XYZ file of C-alpha atoms in Angstrom:
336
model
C 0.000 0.000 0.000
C 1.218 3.708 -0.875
C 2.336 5.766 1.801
C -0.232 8.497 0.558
C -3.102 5.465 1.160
C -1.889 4.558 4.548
C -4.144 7.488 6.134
C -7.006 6.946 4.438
C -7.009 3.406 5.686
C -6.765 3.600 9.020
C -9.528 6.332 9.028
C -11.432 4.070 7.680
C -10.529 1.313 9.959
C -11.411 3.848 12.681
C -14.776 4.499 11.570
C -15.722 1.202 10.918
C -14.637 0.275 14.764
C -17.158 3.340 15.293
C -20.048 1.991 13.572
C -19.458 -1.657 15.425
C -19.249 -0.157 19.117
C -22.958 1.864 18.095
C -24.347 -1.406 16.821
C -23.176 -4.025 19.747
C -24.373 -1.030 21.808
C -27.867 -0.522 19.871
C -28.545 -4.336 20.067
C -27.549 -3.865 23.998
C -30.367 -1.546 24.486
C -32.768 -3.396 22.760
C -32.044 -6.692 24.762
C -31.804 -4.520 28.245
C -34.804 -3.502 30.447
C -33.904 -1.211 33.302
C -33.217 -2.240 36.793
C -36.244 -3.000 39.382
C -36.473 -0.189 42.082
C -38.424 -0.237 45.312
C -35.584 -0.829 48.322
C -34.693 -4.598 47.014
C -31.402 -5.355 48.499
C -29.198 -7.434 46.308
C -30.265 -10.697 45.957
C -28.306 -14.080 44.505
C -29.002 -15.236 41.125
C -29.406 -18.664 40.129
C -27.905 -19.346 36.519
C -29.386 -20.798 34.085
C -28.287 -23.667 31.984
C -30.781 -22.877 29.582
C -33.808 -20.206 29.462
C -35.649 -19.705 26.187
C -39.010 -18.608 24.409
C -39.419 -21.153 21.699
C -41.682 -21.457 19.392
C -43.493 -17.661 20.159
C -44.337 -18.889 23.527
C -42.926 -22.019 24.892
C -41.049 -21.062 28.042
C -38.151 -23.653 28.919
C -35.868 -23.345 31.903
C -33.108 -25.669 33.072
C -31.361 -23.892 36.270
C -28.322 -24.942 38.094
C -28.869 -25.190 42.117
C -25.852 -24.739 44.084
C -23.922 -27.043 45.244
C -24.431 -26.755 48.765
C -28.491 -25.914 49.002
C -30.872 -28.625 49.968
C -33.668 -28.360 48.082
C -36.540 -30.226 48.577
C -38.790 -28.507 46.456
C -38.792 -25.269 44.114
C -40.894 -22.985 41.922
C -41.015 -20.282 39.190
C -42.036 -16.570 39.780
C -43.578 -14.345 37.461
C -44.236 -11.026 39.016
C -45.722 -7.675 38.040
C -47.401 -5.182 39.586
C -48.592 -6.918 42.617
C -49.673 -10.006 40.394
C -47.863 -13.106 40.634
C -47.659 -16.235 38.736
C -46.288 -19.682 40.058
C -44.721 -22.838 38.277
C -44.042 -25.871 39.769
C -39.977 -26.363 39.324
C -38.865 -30.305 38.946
C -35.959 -31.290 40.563
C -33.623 -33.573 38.040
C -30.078 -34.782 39.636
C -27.800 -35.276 36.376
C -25.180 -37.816 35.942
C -22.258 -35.445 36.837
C -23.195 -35.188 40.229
C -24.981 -31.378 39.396
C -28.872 -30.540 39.857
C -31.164 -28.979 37.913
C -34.731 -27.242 37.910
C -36.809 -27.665 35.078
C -40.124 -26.024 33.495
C -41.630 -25.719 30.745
C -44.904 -23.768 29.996
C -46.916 -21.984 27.378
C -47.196 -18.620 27.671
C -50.347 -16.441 26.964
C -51.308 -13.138 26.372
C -54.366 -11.249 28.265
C -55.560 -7.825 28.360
C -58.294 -8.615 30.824
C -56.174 -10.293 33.756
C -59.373 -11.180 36.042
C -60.383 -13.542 33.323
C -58.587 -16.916 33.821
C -60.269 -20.619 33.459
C -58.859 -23.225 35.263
C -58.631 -25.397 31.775
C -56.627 -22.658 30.111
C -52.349 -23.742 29.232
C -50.372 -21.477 31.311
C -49.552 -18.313 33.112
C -52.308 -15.358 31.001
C -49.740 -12.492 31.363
C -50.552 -8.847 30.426
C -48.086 -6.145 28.619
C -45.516 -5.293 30.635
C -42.116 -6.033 32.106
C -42.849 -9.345 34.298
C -39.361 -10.175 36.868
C -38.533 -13.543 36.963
C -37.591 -15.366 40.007
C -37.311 -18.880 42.069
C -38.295 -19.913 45.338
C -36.405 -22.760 46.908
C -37.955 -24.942 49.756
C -35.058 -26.757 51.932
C -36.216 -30.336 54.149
C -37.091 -27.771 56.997
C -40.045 -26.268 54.973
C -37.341 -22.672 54.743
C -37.926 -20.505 52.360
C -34.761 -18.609 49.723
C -35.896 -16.369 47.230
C -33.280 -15.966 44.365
C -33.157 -13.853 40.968
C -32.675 -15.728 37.567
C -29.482 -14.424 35.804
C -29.631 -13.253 32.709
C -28.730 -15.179 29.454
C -26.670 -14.243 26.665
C -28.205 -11.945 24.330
C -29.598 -13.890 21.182
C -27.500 -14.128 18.375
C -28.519 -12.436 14.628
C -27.433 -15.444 12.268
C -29.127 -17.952 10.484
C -32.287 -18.322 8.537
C -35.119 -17.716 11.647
C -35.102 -15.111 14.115
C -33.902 -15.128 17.956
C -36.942 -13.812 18.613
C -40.678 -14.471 17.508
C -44.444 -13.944 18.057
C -46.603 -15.983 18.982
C -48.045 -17.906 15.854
C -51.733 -18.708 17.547
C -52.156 -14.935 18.918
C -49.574 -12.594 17.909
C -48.411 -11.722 21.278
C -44.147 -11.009 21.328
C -42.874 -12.858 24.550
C -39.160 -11.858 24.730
C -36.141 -12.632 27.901
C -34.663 -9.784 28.167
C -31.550 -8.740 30.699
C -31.980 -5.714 33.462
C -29.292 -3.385 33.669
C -28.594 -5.306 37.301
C -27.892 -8.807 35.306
C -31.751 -10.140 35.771
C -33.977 -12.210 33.327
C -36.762 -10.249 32.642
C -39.476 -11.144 30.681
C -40.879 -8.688 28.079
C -44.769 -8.955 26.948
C -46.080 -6.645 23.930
C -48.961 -6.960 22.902
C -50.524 -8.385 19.322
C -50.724 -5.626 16.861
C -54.128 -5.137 14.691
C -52.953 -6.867 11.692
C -54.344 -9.508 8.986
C -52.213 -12.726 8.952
C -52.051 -14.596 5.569
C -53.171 -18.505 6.020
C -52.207 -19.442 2.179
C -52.709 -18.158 -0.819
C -54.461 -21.148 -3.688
C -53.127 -20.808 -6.728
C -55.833 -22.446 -9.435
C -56.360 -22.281 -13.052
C -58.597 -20.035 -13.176
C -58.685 -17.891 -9.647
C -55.925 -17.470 -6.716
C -58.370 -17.522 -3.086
C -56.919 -15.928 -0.598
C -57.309 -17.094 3.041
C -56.450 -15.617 6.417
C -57.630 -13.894 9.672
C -57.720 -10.638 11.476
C -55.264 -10.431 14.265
C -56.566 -8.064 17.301
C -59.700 -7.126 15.323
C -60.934 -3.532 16.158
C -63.950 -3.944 14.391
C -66.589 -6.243 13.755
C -66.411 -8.581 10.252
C -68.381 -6.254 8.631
C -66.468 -3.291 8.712
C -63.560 -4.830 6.428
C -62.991 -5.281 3.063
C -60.554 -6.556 0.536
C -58.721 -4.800 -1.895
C -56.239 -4.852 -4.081
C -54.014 -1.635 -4.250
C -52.025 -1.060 -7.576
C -48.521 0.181 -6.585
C -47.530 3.385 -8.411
C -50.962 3.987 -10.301
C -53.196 4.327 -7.208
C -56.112 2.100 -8.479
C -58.437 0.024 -6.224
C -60.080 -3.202 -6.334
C -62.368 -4.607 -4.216
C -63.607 -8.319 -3.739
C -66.148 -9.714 -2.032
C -65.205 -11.351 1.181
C -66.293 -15.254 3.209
C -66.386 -14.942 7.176
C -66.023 -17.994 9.224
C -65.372 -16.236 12.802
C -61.731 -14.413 12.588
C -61.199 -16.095 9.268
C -61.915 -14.980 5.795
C -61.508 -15.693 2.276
C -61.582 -13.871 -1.376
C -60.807 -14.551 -4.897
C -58.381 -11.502 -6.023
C -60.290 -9.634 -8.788
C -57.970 -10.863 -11.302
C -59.868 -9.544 -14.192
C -59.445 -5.923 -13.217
C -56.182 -6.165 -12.587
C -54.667 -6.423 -15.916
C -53.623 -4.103 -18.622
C -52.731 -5.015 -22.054
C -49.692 -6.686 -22.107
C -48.305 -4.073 -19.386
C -47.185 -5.638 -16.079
C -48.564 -4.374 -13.167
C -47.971 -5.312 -9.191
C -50.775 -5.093 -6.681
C -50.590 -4.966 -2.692
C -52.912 -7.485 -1.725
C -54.818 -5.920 2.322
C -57.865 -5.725 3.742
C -59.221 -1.849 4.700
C -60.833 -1.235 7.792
C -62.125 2.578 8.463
C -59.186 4.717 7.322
C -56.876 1.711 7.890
C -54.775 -0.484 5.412
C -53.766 -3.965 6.659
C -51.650 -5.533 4.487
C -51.897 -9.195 4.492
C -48.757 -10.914 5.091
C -47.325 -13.541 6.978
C -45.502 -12.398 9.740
C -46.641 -14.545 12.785
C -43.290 -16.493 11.788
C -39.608 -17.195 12.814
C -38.217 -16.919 9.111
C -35.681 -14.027 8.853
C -35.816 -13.727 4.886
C -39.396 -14.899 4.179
C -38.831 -14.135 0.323
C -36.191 -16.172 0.363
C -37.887 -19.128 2.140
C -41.294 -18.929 1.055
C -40.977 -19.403 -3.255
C -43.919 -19.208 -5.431
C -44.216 -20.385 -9.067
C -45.725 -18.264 -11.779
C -49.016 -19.711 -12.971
C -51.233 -19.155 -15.896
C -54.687 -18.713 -15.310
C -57.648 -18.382 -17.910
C -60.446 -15.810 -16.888
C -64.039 -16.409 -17.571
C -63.913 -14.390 -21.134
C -61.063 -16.874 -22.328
C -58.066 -14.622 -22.062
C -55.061 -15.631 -20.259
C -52.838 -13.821 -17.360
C -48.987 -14.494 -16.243
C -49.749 -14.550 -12.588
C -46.995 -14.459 -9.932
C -48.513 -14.003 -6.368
C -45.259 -14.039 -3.939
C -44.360 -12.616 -0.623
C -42.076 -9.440 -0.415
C -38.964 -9.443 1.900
C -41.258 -7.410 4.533
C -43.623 -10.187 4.745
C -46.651 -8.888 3.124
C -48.401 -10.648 -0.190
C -47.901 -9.009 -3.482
C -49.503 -10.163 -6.884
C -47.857 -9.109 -10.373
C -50.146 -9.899 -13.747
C -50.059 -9.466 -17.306
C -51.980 -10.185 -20.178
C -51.253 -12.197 -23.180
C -53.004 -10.919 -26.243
C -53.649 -13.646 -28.158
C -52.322 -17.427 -28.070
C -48.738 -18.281 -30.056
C -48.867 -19.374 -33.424
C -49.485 -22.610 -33.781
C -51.296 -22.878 -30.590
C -54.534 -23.995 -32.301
C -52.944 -27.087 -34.018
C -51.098 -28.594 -30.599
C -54.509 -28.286 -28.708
């Protein structure tokens, strides 16, 4: 390397040590709740050997007891705001001479926390930050309240994501580490959004099929459209109810031009709001890379034919591009 290069390197060597710190730090904050307050001493921390959310709202833990406790039983604490839920820990001695406490529960969302059935899977926990904690219960019937320790943050490779919703309800159940070295346990709500089932891809229609995620409005007061990206034109189609769940055949007719290719955004409207179908109730990172579609030529009721490619866009939603053949190829007539 020249001499007169040399500089210009290492300021850009510089910079690029910059931009890393801001990211590990960004992903830091995101991952980080802030410490609990209220006069709590400092407290011991069991560590865990393993503590995920899997699946959108499995909850597995596998905790290490110290060496020297006696335990004769244990549980799970989820606390917040004066509400507390309780899981039976199981106590499994492992080859190596080591102990561990195991759980695992689903997890469920609830805006309404009053309303709990006896039948239902699960702690029903509300938005918020719930703290996560164990009770241990020695021979003599004692007592020991100890933290959970936080787990490594979640790493950003591969195809699916660290973190996911839940795929039933939509609800984002995430561990997260306080600022004091705690698992936390983060609880968002589902958003108001329409989740796509599958998309049927026929000979002569494509049916769409999905449901309304955190409805704000009865079944009535939605409709289906397609939205024509760049030209502003609107189609709507007629849509099947069963419950949450509908169903529509895209207006495939009206959405061709000539022999001029045009893409639609497929969503149902609601009021003065858009929902894009899509699926996004998933743990796929690149869900246009994952999720391929073929192109498919379909015959309308009038006899002409469209190029249809109905796909899903790298944000998830469904997108439809069409165009029209004008007439069949020569020769057509005598292969039929």
């Amino acid at each position: 390397m020249s001499d007169a290069l040399l500089p210009y390197a290492v300021g850009a060597a510089k910079r690029a040590r910059r931009v890393a710190v801001r990211m590990r730090r960004r992903v830091e904050r995101l991952h980080t709740a802030p410490a609990f307050g209220g006069g709590i001493p400092p407290r011991p921390a069991l560590r865990p050997l393993h503590l995920s959310v899997l699946g959108g709202r499995t909850l597995n833990v596998a905790l290490l007891v110290p060496p020297t406790a006696a335990v004769a039983s244990a549980r799970l604490e989820l606390a917040r705001g004066g509400r507390t839920h309780r899981l039976p820990l199981e106590l499994e001695p492992q080859s190596d001479g080591t102990r561990l406490l195991t759980a695992t529960t689903a997890l469920r969302f609830t805006d309404t926390p009053d309303s709990h059935s006896a039948s239902d899977p699960g702690p029903a926990l509300t938005a918020g930050l719930w703290r996560v904690a164990t009770v241990l219960t020695g021979p003599d019937g004692q007592e020991t309240r100890t933290g959970v320790a936080a787990v490594a943050l979640p790493a950003a490779d591969g195809p699916v994501a660290p973190v996911s919703p839940d795929p039933a309800g939509g609800a984002h159940f995430r561990l997260m580490r306080s600022v004091d070295g705690f698992a936390v346990l983060k609880v968002r709500a589902p958003a108001h959004q329409a989740e796509l089932d599958t998309f049927a891809l026929r000979w002569d229609r494509i049916t769409v099929r999905g449901r309304v995620v955190a409805p704000q409005a009865p079944p009535a007061a939605y409709t289906a459209q397609a939205v024509r990206r760049g030209g502003g034109a609107v189609l709507r189609a007629p849509l099947e109810w069963d419950g949450d769940r509908f169903a529509f055949d895209l207006p495939l007719a009206g959405m061709v031009s000539g022999r001029r290719a045009h893409r639609w955004d497929i969503q149902l409207q609601q009021g003065r709001t858009g929902l894009k179908i899509g699926r996004r109730l998933t743990d796929l990172r690149r869900r246009d890379q994952v999720i391929r579609t073929s192109f498919r030529i379909i015959a309308l009721e009038d006899g002409s034919l469209l190029r249809v490619h109905a796909y899903i866009t790298s944000a998830g939603a469904l997108a439809v591009s069409c165009v029209g053949f004008e007439g069949a190829p020569d020769g057509a007539e005598e292969r039929v």
